[in-house]
Short mmCIF file of C-alpha atoms and ligand atoms in Angstrom, two decimals:
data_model
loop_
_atom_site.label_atom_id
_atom_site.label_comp_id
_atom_site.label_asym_id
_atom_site.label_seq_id
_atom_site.Cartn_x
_atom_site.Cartn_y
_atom_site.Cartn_z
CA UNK A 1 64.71 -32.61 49.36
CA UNK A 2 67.46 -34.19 48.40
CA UNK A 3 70.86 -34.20 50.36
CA UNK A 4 73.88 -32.99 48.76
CA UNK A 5 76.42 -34.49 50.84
CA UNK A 6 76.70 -37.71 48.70
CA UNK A 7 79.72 -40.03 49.04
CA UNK A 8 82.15 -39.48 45.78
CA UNK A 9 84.90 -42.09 44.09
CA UNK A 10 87.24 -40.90 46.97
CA UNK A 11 85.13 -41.70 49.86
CA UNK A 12 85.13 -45.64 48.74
CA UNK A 13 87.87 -48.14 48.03
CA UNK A 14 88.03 -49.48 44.56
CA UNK A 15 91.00 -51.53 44.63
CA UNK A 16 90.76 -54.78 42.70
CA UNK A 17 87.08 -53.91 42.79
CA UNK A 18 84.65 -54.33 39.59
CA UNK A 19 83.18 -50.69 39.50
CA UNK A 20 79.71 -49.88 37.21
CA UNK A 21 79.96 -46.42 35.79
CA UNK A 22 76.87 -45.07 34.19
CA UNK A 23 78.37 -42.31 31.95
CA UNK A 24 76.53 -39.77 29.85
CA UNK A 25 77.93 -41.20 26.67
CA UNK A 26 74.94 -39.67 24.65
CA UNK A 27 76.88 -37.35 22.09
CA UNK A 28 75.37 -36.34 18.45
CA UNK A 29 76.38 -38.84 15.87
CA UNK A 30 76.61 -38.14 11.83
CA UNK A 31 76.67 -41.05 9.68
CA UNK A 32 77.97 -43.26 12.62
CA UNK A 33 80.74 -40.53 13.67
CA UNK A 34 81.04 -38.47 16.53
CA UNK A 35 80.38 -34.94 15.67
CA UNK A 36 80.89 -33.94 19.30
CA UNK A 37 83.32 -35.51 21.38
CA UNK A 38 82.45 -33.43 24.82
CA UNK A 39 80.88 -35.50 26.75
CA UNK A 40 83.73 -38.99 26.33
CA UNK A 41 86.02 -36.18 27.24
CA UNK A 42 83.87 -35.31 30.44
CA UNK A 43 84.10 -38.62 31.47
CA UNK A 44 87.82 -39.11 31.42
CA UNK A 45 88.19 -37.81 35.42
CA UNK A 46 86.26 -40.06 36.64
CA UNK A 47 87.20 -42.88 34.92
CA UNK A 48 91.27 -42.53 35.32
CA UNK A 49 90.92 -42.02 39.00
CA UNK A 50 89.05 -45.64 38.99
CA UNK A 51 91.83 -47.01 36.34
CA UNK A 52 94.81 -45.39 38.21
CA UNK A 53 93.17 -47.24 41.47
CA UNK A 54 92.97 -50.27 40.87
CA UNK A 55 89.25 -50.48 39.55
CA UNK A 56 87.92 -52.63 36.69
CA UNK A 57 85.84 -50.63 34.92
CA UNK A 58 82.65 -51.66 33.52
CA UNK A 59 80.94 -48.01 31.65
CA UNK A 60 77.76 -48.19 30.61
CA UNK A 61 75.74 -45.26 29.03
CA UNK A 62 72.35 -44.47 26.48
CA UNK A 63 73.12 -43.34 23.12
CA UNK A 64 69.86 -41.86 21.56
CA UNK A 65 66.39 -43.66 21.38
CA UNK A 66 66.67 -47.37 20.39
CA UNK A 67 63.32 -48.02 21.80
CA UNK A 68 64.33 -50.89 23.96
CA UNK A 69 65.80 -52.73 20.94
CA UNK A 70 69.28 -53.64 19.49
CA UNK A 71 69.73 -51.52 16.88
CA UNK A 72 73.58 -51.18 15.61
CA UNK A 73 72.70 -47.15 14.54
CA UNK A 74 72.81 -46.48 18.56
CA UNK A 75 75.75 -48.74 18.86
CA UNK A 76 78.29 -47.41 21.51
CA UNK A 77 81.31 -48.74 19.26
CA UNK A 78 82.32 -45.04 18.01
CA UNK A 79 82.55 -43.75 22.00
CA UNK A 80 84.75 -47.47 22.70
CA UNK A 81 86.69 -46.53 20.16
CA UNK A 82 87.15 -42.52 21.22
CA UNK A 83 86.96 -43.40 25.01
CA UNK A 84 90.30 -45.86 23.94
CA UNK A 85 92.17 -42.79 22.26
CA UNK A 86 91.47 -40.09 25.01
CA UNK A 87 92.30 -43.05 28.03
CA UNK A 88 95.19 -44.20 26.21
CA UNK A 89 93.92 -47.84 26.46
CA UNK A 90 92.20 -50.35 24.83
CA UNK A 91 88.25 -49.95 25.84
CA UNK A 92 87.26 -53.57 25.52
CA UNK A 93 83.41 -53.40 23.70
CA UNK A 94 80.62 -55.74 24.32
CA UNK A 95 78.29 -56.93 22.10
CA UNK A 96 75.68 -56.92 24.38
CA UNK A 97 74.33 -55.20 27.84
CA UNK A 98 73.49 -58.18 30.52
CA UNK A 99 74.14 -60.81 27.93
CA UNK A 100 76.70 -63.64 27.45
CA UNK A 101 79.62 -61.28 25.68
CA UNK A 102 78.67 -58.78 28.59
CA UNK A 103 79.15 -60.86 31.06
CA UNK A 104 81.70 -62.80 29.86
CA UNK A 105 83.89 -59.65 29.37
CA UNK A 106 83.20 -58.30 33.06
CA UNK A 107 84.02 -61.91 34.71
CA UNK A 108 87.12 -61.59 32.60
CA UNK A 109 87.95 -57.98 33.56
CA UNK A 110 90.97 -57.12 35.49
CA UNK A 111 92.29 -54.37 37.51
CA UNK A 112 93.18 -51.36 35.31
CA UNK A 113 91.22 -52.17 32.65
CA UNK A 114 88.28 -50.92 31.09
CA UNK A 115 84.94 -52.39 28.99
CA UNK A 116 81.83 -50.60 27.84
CA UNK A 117 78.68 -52.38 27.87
CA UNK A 118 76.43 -51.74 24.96
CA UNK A 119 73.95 -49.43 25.05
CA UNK A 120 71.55 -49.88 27.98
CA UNK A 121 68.68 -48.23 26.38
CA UNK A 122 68.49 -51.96 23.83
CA UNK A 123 66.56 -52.83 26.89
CA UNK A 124 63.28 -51.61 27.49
CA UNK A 125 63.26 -52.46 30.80
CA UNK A 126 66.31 -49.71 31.23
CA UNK A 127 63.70 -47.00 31.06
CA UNK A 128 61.10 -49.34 32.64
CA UNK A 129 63.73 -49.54 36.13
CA UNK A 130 62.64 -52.77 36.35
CA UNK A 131 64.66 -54.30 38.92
CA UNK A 132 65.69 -57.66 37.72
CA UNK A 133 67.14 -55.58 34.54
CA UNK A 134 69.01 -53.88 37.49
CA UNK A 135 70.21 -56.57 39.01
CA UNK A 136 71.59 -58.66 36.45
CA UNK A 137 73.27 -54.99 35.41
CA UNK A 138 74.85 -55.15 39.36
CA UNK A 139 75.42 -58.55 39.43
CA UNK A 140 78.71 -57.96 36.94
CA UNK A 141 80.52 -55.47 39.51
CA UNK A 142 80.92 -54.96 43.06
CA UNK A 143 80.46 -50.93 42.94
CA UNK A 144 78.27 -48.31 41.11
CA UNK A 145 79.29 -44.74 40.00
CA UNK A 146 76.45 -42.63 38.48
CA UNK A 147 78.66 -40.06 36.73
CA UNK A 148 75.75 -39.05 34.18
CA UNK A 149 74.13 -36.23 35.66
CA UNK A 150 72.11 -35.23 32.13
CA UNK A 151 70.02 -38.48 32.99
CA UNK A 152 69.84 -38.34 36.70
CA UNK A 153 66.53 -36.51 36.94
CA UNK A 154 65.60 -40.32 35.34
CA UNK A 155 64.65 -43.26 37.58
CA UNK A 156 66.15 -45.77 35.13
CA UNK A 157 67.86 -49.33 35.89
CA UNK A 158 71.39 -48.11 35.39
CA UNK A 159 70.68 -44.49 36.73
CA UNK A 160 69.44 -45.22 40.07
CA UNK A 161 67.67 -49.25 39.85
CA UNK A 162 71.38 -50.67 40.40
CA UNK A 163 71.76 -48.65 43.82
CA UNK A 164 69.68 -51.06 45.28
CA UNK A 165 72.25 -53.57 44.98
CA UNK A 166 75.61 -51.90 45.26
CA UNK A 167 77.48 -49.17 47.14
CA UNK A 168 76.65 -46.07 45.38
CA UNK A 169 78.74 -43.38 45.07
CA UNK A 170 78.94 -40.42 42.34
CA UNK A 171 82.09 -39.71 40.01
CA UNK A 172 83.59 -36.01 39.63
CA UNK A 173 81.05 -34.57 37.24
CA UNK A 174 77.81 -35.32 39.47
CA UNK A 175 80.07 -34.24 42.29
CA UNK A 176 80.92 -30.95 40.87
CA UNK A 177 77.07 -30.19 39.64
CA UNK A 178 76.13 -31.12 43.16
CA UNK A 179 78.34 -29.12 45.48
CA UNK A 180 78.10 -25.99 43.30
CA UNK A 181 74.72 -25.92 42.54
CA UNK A 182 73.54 -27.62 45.81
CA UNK A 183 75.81 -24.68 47.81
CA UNK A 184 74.03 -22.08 45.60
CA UNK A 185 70.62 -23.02 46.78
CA UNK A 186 71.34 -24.07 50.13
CA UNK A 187 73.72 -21.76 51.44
CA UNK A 188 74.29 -19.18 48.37
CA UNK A 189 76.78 -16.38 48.72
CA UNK A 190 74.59 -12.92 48.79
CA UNK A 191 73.37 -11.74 46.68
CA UNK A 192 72.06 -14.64 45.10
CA UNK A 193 70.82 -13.34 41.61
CA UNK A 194 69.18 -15.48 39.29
CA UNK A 195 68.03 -14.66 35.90
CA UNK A 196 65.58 -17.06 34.00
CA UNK A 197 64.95 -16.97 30.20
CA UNK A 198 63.62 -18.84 27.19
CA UNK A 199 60.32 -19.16 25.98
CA UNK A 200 57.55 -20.47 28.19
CA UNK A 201 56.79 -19.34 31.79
CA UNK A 202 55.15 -23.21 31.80
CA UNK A 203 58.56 -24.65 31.90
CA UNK A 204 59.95 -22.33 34.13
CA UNK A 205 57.51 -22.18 36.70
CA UNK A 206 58.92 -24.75 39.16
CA UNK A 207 62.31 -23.02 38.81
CA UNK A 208 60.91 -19.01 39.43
CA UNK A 209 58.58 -20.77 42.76
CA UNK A 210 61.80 -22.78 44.06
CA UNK A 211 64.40 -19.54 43.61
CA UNK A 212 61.91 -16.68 44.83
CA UNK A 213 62.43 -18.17 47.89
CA UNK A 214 65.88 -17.85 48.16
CA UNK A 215 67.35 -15.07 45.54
CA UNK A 216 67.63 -11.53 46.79
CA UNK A 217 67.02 -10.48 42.68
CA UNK A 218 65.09 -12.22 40.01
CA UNK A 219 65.37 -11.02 36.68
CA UNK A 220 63.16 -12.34 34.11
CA UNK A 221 63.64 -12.03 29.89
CA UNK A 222 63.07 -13.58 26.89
CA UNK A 223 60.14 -14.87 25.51
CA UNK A 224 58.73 -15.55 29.12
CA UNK A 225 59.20 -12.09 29.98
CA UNK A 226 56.04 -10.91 27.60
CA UNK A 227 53.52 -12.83 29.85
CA UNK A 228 54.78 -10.89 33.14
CA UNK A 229 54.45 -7.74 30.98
CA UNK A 230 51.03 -9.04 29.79
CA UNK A 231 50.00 -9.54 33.63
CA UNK A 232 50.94 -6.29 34.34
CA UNK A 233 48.94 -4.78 31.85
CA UNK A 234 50.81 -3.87 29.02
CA UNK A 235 50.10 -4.28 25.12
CA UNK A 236 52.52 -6.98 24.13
CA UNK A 237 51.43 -7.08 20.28
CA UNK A 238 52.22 -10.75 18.95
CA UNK A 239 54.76 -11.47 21.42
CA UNK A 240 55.14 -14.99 22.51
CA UNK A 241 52.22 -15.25 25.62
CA UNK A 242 50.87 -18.00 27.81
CA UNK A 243 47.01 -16.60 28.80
CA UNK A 244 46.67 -19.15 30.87
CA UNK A 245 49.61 -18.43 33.26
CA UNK A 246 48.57 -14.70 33.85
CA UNK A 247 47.28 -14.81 36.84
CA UNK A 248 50.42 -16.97 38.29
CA UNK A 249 52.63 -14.06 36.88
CA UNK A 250 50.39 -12.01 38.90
CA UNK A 251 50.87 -13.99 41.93
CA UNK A 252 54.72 -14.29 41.00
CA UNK A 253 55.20 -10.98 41.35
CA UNK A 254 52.86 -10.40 44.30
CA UNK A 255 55.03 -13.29 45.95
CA UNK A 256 58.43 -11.75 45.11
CA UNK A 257 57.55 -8.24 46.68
CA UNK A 258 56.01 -9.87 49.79
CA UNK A 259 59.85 -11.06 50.09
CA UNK A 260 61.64 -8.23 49.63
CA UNK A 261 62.58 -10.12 46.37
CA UNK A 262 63.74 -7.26 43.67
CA UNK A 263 61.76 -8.50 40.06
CA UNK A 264 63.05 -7.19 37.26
CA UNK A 265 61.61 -7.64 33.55
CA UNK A 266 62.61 -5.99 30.37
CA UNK A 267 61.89 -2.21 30.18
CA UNK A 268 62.88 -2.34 26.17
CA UNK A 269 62.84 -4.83 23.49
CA UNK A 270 63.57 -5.71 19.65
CA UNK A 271 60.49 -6.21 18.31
CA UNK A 272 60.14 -7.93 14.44
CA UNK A 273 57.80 -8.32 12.41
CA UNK A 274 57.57 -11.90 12.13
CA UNK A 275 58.73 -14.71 14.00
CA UNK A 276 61.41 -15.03 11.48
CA UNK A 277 65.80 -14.41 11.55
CA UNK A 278 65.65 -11.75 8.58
CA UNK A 279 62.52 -10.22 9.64
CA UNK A 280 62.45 -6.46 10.36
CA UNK A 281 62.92 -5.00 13.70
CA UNK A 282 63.08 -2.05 15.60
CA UNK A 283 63.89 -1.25 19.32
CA UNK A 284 60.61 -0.12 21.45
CA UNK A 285 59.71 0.45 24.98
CA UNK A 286 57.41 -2.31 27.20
CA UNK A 287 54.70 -0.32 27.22
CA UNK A 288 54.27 0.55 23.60
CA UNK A 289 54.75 -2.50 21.77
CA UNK A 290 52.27 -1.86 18.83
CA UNK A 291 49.68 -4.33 17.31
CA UNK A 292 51.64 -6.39 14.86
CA UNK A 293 55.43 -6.40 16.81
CA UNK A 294 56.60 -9.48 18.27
CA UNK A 295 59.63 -8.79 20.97
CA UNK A 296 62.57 -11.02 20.11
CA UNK A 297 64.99 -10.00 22.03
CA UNK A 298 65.50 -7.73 25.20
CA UNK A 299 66.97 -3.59 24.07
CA UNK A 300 69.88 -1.90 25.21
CA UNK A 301 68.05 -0.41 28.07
CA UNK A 302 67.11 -3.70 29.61
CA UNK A 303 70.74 -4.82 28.34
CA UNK A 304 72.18 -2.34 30.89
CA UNK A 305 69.52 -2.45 33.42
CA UNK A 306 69.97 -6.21 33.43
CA UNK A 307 74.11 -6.00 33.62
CA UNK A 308 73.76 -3.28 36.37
CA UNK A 309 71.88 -5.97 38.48
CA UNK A 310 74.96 -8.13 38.43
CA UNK A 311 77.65 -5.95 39.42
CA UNK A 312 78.32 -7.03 43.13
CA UNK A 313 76.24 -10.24 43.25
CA UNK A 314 77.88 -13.20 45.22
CA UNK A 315 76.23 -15.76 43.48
CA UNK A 316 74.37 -16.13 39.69
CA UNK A 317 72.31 -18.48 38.32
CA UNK A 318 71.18 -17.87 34.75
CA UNK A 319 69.02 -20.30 32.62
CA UNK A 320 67.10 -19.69 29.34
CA UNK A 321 68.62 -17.52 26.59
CA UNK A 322 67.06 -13.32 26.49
CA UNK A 323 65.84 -13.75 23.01
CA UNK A 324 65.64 -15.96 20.16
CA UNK A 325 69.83 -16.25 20.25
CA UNK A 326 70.04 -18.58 17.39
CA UNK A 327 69.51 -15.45 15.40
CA UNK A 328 72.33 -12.62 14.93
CA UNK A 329 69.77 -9.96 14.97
CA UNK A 330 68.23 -11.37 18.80
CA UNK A 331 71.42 -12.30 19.89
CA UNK A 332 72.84 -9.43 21.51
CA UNK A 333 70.74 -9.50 25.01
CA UNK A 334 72.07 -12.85 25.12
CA UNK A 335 75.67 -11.67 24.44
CA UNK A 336 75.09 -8.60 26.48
CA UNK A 337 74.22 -10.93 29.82
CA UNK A 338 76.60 -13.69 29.28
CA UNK A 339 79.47 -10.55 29.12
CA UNK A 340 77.68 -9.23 32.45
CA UNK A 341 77.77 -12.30 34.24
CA UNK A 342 81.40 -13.21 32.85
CA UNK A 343 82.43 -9.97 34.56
CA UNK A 344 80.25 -9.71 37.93
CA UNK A 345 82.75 -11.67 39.40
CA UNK A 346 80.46 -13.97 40.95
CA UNK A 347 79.71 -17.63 41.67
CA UNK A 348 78.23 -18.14 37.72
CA UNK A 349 76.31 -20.99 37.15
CA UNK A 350 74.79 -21.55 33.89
CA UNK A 351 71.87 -24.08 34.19
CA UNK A 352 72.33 -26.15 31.28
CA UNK A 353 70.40 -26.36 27.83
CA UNK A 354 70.14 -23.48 25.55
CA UNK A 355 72.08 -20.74 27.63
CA UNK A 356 74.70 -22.93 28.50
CA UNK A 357 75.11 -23.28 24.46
CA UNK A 358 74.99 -19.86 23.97
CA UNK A 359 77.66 -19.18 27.16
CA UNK A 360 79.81 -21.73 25.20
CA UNK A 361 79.55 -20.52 21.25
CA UNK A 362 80.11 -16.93 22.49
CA UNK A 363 83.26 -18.02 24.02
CA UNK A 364 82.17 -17.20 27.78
CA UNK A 365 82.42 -20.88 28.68
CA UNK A 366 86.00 -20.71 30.71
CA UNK A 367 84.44 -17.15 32.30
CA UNK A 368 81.80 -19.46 34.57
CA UNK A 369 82.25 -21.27 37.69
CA UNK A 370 80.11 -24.05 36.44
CA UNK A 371 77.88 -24.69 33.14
CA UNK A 372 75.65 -27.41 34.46
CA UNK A 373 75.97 -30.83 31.87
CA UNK A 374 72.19 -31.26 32.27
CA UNK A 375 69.35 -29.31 30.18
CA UNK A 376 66.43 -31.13 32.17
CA UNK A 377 68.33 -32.74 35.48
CA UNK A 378 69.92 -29.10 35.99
CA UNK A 379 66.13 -27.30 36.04
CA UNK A 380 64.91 -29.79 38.19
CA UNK A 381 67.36 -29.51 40.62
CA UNK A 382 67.30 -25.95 40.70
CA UNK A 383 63.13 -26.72 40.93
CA UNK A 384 64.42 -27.99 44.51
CA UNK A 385 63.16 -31.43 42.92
CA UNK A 386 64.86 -34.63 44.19
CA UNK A 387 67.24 -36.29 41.32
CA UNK A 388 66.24 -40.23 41.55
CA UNK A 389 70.03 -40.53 40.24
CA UNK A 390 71.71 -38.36 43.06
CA UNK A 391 68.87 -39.64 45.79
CA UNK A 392 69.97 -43.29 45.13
CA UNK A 393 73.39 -42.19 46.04
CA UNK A 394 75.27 -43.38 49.68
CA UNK A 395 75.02 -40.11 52.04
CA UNK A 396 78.68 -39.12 53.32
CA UNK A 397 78.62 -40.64 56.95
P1 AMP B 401 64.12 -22.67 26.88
O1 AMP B 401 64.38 -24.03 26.27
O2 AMP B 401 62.85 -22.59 27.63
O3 AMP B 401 65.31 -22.15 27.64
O4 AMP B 401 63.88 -21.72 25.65
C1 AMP B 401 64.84 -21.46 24.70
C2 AMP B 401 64.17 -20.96 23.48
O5 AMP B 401 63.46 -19.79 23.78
C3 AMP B 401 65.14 -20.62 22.39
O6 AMP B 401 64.93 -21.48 21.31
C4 AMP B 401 64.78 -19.18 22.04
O7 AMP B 401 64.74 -18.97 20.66
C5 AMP B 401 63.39 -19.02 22.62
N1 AMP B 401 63.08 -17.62 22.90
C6 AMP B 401 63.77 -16.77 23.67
N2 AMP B 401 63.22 -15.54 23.64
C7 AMP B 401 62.14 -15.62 22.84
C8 AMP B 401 61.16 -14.69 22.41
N3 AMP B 401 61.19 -13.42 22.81
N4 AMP B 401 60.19 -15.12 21.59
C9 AMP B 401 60.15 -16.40 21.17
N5 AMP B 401 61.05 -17.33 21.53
C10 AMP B 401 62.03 -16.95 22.37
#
């Protein structure tokens, strides 16, 4: 288990001090243009407090899937040149990650200024966290920051390798995920309601073990929710089903009640026809889905049921959307639960990936407490898993 207290940019002095930030510099490019600026803009916290102390600041990030070779399509030039308009400084770029530009530029570096390396993934031994990549990665600074918490379920060189040879501390944005969604597991205001969507219980199942445990409800909907209703007995017609996980729905459930753990599935749905956006649909009860009716979405009963469950809880946790939400017509359970959350009042955290998408382009986002910045690192760490990026971190004394 990992520990949470982990020492942050404050708890370390950076004065005059060559500082290694791995950011999460990874944002969707078009034709060599950012088409989504988010993440640069994440990182500006972080990387002013080290500028505004003194630091020289060496970022370093992944951009996409180079394969451990320089390719100038996953060139972090665009984000330099971004990075230098949002800091309101020149962001001096390398040509290279450990090479002679690299290291040239970093010996060269002074206090209050700022260089990206290029991208780290050019290096197959970046994914390989082999440690002399590591170490000639450390060997340019005097102090790591891992500030990328989308990659820190990753044991990679500059995600956790480099701790091995620096003080390691985390910047604002693995602090925040950390102390919010470490206090919600470890110490969660009651009660501590989480509701899990998407589609496969087999992604899901580390998450539902880890939070049975310590949720007082667990509410369960989209496309999972048809293999609980399956276990239970229920026709599901050509819902979305894993037969092979039946009989650990069966022992989910057995395992919540045994806790005093209220489970709560769908009692309605919008069942189509197809697996398609324009397909037709009609509103039926769990137990009589007919032959030939997929559900797609939860119904108006669950919607309340589901909203009801929320009013008074101390804490939330939602991941995975209720129903295929990239379509109007199986959006609204979606809507309907981001609206109940946004109201409950609650500690809201929003566990990354699709829901945290959804929470965002239905305008919820400044409603939250916290939408987690990792899809994958955010459901392993509510999994209870230990982050290789957070682990490598030094523990607060
Ligand atoms: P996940 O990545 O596991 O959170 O799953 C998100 C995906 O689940 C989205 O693409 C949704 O379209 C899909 N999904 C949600 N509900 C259903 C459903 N009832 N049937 C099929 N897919 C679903």
């Amino acid at each position: 288990m990992t520990s949470y207290n982990k020492k942050t940019v404050e708890d370390i002095d950076v004065k005059g001090k060559k500082v290694l930030v791995r950011c999460d510099f990874n944002v969707p490019l078009a034709d060599g243009k950012i088409t989504d600026d988010k993440r640069i803009r994440e990182s500006v916290k972080t990387l002013k407090y080290l500028l505004d102390n003194g630091a020289a600041v060496i970022a370093c990030s992944h951009l996409g899937r180079p394969k451990g070779e320089f390719n100038m399509k996953y060139s972090l030039a665009p984000v330099a040149e971004r990075l230098s308009e949002l800091l309101g400084q020149k962001v001096i770029m390398a040509s290279d990650v450990i090479g002679e530009d690299a290291k040239a530029k970093a010996a060269a570096l002074k206090p209050g200024e700022i260089m990206l390396l290029e991208n780290v993934r050019f290096h197959k031994e970046e994914e390989k966290n082999d440690p002399a990549f590591a170490k000639e990665l450390a060997s340019m600074a005097e102090i790591y920051v891992n500030d990328a918490f989308g990659t820190a379920h990753r044991a990679h060189a500059s995600t956790a390798g480099v701790a091995d040879y620096l003080p390691a501390v985390c910047g604002y944005l693995i602090q925040k995920e950390i102390s919010i969604m470490g206090k919600a597991l470890e110490d969660p205001k009651r009660p501590f309601v989480a509701i899990l969507g998407g589609a496969k219980v087999s992604d899901k199942i580390g998450v539902i073990n880890n939070l049975i445990d310590k949720v007082d409800t667990l509410i369960i909907g989209g496309g999972m929710a048809y293999t609980f209703m399956r276990a239970m007995g229920n026709s599901i017609g050509t819902s979305i089903c894993e037969e092979d996980k039946l009989d650990l729905a069966r022992e989910m459930m057995a395992k919540a009640r045994a806790k005093g753990v209220s489970f709560i599935i769908p009692v309605d749905n919008i069942v189509g026809r197809e697996y398609k956006p324009d397909t037709p649909f009609m509103r039926i009860y769990s137990d009589a889905i007919p032959d030939g009716w997929m559900g797609l979405d939860i119904g108006p009963t669950t919607q309340e049921l589901f909203s009801k469950s929320l009013i008074g809880a101390g804490t939330v946790v939602w991941n995975g959307p209720m129903g295929v939400s990239e379509w109007d017509n199986f959006a609204s359970g979606t809507i309907a639960v981001a609206q109940a959350v946004a109201d409950s009042g609650a500690i809201s955290i929003i566990g990354g990936g699709d829901s945290a998408a959804a929470v965002e382009k239905l305008g919820f986002a400044d409603k939250m407490t916290h939408i987690s910045t990792g899809g994958g690192a955010s459901l392993e760490f509510l999994e209870g898993l230990e982050l290789p990026g957070i682990a490598c971190l030094n523990d607060k004394d």
